Coordinates of C-alpha atoms in Angstrom, one line a residue:
X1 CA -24.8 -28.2 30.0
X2 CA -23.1 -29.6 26.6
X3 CA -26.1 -28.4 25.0
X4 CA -25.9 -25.0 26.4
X5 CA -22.1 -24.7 25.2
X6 CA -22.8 -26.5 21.7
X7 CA -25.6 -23.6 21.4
X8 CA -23.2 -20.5 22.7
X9 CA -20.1 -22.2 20.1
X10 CA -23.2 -22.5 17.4
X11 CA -23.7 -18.7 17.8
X12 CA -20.4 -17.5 18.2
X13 CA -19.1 -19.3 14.8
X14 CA -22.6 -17.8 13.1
X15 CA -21.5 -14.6 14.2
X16 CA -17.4 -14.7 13.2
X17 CA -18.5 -16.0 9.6
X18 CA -21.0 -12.8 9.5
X19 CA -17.8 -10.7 10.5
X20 CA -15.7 -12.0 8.1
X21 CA -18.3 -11.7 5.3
X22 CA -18.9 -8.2 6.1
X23 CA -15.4 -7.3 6.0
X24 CA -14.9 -8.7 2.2
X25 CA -17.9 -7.3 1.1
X26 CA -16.9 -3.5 2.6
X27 CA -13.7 -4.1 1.4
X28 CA -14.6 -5.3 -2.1
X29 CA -17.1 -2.5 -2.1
X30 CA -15.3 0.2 -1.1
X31 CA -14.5 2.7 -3.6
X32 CA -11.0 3.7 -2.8
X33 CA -9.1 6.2 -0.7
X34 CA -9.5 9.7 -3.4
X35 CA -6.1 11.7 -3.1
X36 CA -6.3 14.8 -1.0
X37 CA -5.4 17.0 -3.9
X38 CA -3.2 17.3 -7.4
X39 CA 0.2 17.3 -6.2
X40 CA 2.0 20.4 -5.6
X41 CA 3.7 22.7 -8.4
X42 CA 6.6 22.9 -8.2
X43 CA 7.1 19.5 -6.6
X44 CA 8.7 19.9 -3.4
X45 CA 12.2 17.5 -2.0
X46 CA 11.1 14.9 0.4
X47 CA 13.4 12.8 2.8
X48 CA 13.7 9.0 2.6
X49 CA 14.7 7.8 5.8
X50 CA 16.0 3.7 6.2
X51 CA 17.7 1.9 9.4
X52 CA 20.1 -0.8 8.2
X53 CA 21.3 -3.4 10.7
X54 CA 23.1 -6.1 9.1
X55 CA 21.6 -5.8 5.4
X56 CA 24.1 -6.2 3.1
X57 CA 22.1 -8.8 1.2
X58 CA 18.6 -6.6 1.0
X59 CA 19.5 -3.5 0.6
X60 CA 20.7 -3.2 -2.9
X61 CA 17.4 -4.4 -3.7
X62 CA 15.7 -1.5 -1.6
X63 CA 18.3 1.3 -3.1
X64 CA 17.7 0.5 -6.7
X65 CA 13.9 0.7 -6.1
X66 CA 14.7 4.0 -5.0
X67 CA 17.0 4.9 -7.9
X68 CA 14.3 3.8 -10.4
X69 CA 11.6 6.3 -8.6
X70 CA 9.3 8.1 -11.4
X71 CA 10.7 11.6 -9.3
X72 CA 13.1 13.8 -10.0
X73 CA 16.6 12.8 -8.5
X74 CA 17.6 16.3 -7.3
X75 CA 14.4 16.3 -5.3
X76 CA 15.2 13.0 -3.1
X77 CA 16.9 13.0 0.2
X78 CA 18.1 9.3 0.8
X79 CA 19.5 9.0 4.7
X80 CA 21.0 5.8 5.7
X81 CA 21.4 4.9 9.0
X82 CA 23.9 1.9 9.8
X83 CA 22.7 0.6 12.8
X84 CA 26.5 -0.9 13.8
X85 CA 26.1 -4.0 11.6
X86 CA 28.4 -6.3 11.4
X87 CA 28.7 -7.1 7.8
X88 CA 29.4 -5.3 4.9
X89 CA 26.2 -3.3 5.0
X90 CA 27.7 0.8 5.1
X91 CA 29.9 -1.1 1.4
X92 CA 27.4 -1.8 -0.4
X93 CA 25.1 1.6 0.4
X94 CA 27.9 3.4 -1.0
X95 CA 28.0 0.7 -4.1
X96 CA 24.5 0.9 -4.8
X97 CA 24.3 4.8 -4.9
X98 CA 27.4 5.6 -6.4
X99 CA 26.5 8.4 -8.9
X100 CA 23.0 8.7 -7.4
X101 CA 22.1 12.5 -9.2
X102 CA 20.2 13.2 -5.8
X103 CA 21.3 13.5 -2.6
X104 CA 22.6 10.6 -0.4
X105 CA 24.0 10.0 2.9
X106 CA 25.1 7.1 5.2
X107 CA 25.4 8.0 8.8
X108 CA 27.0 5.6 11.2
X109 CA 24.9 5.4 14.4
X110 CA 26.8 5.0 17.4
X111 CA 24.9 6.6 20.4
X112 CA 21.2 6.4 22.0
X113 CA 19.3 9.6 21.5
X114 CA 17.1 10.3 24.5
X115 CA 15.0 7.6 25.0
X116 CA 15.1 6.0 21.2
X117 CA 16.5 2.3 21.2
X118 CA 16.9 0.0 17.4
X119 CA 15.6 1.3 14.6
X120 CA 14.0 4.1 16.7
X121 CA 16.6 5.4 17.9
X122 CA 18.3 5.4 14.2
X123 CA 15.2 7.0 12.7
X124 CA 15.4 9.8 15.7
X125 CA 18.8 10.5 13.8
X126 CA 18.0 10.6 10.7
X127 CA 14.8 12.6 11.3
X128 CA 17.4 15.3 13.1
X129 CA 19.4 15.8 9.4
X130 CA 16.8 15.3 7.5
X131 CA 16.1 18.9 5.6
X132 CA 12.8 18.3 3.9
X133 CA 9.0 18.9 5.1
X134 CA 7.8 15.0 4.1
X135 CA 9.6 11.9 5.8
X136 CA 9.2 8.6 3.8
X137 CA 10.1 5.6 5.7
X138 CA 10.7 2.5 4.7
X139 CA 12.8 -0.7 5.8
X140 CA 16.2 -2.3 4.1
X141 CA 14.2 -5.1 2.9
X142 CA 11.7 -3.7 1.2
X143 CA 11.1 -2.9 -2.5
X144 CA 9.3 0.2 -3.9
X145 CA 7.6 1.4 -7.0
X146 CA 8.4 4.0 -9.0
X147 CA 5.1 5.5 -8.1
X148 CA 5.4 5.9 -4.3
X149 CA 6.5 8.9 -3.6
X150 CA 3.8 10.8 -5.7
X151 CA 1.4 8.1 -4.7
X152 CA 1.8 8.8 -1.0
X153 CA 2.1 12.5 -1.5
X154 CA -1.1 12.7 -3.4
X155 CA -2.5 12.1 0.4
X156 CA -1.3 14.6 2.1
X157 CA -3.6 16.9 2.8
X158 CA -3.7 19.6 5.5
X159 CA -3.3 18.7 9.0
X160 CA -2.4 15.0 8.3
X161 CA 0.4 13.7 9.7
X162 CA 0.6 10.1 8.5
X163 CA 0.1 8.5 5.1
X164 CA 0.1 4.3 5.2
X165 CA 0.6 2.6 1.8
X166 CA 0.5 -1.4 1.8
X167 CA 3.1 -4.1 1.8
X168 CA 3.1 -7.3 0.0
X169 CA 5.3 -10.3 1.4
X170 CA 6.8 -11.7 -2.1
X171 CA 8.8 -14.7 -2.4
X172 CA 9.2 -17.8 -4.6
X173 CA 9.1 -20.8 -1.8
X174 CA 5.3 -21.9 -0.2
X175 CA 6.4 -20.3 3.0
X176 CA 6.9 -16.8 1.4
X177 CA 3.5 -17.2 -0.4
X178 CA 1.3 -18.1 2.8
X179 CA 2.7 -15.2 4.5
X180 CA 1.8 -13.3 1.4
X181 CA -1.9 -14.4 2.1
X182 CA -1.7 -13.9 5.8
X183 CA -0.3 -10.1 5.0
X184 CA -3.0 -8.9 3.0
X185 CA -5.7 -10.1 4.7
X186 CA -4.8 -8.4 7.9
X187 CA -4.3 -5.2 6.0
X188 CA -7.7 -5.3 3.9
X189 CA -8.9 -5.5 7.3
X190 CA -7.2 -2.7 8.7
X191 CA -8.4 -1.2 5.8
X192 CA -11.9 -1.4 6.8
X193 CA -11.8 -0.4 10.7
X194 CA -9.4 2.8 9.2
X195 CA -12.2 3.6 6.6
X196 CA -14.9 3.7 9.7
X197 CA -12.5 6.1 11.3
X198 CA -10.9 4.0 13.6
X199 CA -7.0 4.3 13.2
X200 CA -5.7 0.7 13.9
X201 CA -1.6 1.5 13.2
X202 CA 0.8 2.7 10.7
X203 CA 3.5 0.5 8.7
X204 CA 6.7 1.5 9.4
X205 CA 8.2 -0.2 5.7
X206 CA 5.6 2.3 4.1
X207 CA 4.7 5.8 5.7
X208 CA 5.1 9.3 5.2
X209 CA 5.1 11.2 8.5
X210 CA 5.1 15.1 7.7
X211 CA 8.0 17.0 9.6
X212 CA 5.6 19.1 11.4
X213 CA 3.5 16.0 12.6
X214 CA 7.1 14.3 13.8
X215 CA 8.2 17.4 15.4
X216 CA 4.9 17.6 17.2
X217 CA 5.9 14.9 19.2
X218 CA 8.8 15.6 20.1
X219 CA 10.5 13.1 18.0
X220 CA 11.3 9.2 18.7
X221 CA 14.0 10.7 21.5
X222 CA 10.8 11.9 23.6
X223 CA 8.4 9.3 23.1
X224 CA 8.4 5.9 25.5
X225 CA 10.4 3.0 24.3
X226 CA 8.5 0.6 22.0
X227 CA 9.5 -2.1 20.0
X228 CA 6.7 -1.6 17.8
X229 CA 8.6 2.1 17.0
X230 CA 5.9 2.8 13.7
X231 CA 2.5 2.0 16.2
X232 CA 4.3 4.2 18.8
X233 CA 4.7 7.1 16.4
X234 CA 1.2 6.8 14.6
X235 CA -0.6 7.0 18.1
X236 CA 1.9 10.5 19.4
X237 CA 0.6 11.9 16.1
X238 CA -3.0 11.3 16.4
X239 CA -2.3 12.4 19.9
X240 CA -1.0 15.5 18.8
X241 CA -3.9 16.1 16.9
X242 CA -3.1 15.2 13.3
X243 CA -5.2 13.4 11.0
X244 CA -4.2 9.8 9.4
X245 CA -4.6 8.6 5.9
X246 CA -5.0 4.6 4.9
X247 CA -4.4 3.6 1.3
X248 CA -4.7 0.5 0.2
X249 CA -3.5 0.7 -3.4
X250 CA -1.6 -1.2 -5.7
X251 CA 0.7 2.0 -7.1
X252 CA 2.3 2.6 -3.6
X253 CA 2.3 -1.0 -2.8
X254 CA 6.2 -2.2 -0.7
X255 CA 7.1 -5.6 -1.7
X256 CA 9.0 -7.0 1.5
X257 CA 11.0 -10.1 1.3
X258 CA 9.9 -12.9 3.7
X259 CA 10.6 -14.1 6.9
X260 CA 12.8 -17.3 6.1
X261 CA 12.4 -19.1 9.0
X262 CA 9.4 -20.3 11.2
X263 CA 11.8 -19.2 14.3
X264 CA 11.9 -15.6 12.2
X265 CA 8.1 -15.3 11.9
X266 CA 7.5 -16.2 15.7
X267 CA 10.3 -13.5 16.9
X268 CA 8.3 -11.0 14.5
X269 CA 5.1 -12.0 15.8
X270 CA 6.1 -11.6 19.2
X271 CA 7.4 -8.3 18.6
X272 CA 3.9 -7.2 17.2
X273 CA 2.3 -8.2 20.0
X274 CA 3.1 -6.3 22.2
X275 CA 1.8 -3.3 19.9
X276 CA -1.6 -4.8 20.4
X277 CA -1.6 -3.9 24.0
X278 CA -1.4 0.0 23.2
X279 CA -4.2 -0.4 20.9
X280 CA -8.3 0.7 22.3
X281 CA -9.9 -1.7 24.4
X282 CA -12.8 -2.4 21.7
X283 CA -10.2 -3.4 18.9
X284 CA -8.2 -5.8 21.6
X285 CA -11.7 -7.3 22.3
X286 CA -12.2 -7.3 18.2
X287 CA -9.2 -9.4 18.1
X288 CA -9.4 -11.6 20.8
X289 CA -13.1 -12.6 18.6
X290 CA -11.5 -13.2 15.2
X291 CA -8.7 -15.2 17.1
X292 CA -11.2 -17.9 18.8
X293 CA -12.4 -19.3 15.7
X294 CA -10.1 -22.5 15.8
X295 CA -10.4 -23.1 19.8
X296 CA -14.4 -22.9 18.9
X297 CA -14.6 -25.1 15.9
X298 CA -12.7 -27.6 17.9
X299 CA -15.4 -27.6 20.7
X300 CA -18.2 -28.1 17.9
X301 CA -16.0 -31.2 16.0
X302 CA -16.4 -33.0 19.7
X303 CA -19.6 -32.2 20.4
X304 CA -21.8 -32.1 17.0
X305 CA -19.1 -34.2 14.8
X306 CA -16.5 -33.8 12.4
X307 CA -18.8 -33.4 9.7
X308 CA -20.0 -30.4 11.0
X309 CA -17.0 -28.7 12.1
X310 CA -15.7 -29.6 8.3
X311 CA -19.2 -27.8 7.1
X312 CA -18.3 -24.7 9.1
X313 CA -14.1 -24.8 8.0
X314 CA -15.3 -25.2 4.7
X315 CA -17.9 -21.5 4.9
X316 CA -14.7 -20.1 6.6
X317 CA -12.2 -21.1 3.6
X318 CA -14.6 -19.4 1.3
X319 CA -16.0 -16.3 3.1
X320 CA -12.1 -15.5 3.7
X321 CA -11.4 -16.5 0.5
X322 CA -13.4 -14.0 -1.1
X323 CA -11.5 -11.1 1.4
X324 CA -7.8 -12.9 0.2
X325 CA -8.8 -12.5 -3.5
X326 CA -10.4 -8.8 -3.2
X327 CA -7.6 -7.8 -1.3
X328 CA -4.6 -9.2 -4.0
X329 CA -6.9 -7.5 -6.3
X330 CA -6.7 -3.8 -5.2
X331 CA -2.8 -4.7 -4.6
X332 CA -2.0 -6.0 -8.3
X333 CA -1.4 -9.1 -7.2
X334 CA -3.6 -12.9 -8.5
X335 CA -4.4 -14.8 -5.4
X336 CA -3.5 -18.6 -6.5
X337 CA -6.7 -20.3 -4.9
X338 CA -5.3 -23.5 -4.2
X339 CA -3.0 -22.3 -1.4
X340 CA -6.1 -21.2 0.6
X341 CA -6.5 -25.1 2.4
X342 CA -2.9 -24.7 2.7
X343 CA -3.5 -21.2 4.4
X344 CA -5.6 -23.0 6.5
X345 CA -2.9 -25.5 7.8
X346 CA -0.4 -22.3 8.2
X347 CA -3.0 -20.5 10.1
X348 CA -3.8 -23.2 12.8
X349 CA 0.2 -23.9 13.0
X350 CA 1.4 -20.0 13.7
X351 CA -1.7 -19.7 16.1
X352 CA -0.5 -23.0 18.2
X353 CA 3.3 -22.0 17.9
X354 CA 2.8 -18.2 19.2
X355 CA 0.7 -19.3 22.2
X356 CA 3.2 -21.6 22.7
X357 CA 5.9 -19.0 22.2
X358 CA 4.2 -16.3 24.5
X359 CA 3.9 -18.4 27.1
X360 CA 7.5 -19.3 27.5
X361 CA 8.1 -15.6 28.0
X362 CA 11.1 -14.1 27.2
X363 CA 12.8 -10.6 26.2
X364 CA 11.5 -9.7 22.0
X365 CA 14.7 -10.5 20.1
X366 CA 15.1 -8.3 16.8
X367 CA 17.7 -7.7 14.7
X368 CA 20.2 -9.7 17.0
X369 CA 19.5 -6.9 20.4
X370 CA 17.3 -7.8 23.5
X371 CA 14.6 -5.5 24.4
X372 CA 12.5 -6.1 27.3

């Protein structure tokens, strides 16, 4: 019988290193996502639309990225929802974007609208003033460059709805650089599911959603509850018929502060799981096989010895390795090697503490509110 399972374990860690060296070579491979066109002439004004709940130390950051676009001022739209923070969040908005030569507006959210809760319901708001065709979303914490909005707008062609840039987790501390690692190898392979035409999600800190796709589905106030608000969107407008757009490039690359506390990351975590319920059956079942890796590789340490089990960590380090350094690559960004045993530790940590977390149960707790 141990034979039998040492075999099946055997097979099953053969066949996740062959994933994972797939993935890196498509994605090292790949030739790029081309732009659906040459920008339009004249340039037309796009809306930039950010929910702040208690962000008075991020979002000047954010709000200087935006002042510092490579596009004409006049033609920006910057809407500011405060979320009823607590701090001094609507005071320095209005700091940061005094003189702005564009247009800028902070709107207090006080009410629900329809069925929109948290940053949903503060982007169904905004959506509702916004007076431009493209919506550009992004989150308080994040920093853009000056290339985004042409760089996302170069993608959006006819009859798609949603354009998806990438994010980078920066940060000086080791913390901020494993999740670094752990961000972009989760997009470079949502980059390579999305290039076999299989949407996966969008990321709500770097999206344009066309007004006509947004309006299609009748708007966050219409669509169910989630508190994964960007995945709920991105599956309404593929629903809706609209086509989707993935680009993994360094020129509309977010740079997102990090989550500055193990207790932070778990409460994000938790809050993406539940996304990965809504997603198709054969990318849960994808998942569920990437995620066994550690639970397998301890069966094969007790039953064919550590030396083994070290053999096979080792051909893991290196085949995801080679995805972790493609993948900083097409972002801009150096991947500094020696964190990857490190990576390794960070991995097998977050994995224990999330099973650990889901199990206790529990409401998703962001941004200081309860949602069930």
């Amino acid at each position: 019988m141990s034979g039998l399972l040492l075999n099946f374990l055997s097979i099953y860690l053969a066949l996740w290193l062959l994933g994972m060296a797939f993935t890196a070579w498509r994605f090292a491979s790949r030739r790029g996502t081309k732009p659906a066109a040459s920008l339009p002439a004249p340039l037309p004004r796009v809306s930039i639309l950010i929910a702040a709940r208690d962000e008075e130390m991020a979002l000047p950051r954010c709000l200087a990225s935006l002042r510092a676009l490579d596009y004409p001022a006049e033609l920006l739209e910057i809407l500011v929802g405060d979320d009823g923070s607590t701090d001094r969040t609507a005071v320095v908005a209005a700091a940061a974007m005094q003189g702005f030569a564009g247009q800028f507006r902070l709107i207090s959210i006080t009410e629900n609208r329809g069925r929109a809760r948290g940053k949903a319901n503060v982007l169904a708001h905004l959506a509702r003033l916004a007076t431009t065709e493209f919506f550009f979303i992004t989150d308080a914490d994040i920093s853009l460059p000056k290339t985004w909005i042409a760089g996302l707008l170069a993608h959006a062609a006819p009859g798609v709805g949603t354009v998806t840039g990438i994010t980078a987790v920066r940060g000086p501390r080791l913390f901020d650089q494993l999740q670094g690692i752990d961000w972009l190898l989760s997009l470079s392979m949502v980059q390579v599911v999305s290039d076999l035409g299989r949407p996966v999600t969008a990321m709500g800190n770097n999206m344009l959603v066309t007004r006509a796709a947004y309006e299609a589905t009748g708007g966050y106030e219409a669509l169910p509850f989630s508190v994964t608000e960007d995945f709920a969107l991105f599956q309404a407008v593929l629903a809706a018929g609209f086509g989707f757009r993935q680009v993994f490039q360094a020129d509309i690359r977010a740079d997102s502060l990090a989550m500055p506390t193990w207790a932070a990351l778990l409460r994000q975590r938790k809050r993406w799981l539940r996304g990965v319920a809504g997603l198709p059956l054969r990318l849960r079942l994808e998942l569920l096989f990437f995620s066994g890796f550690w639970p397998a590789l301890a069966g094969v340490a007790m039953m064919a010895g550590p030396a083994v089990a070290l053999g096979v960590w080792a051909a893991k380090v290196l085949v995801q390795g080679a995805l972790a350094a493609a993948a900083h690559h097409r972002a801009g960004l150096r991947l500094r090697w020696w964190l990857l045993p490190l990576f390794e530790l960070y991995t097998l940590g977050l994995t224990a503490a999330i099973l650990v977390f889901q199990l206790s149960g529990g409401k998703v707790v962001w941004k200081g509110r309860s949602y069930e």
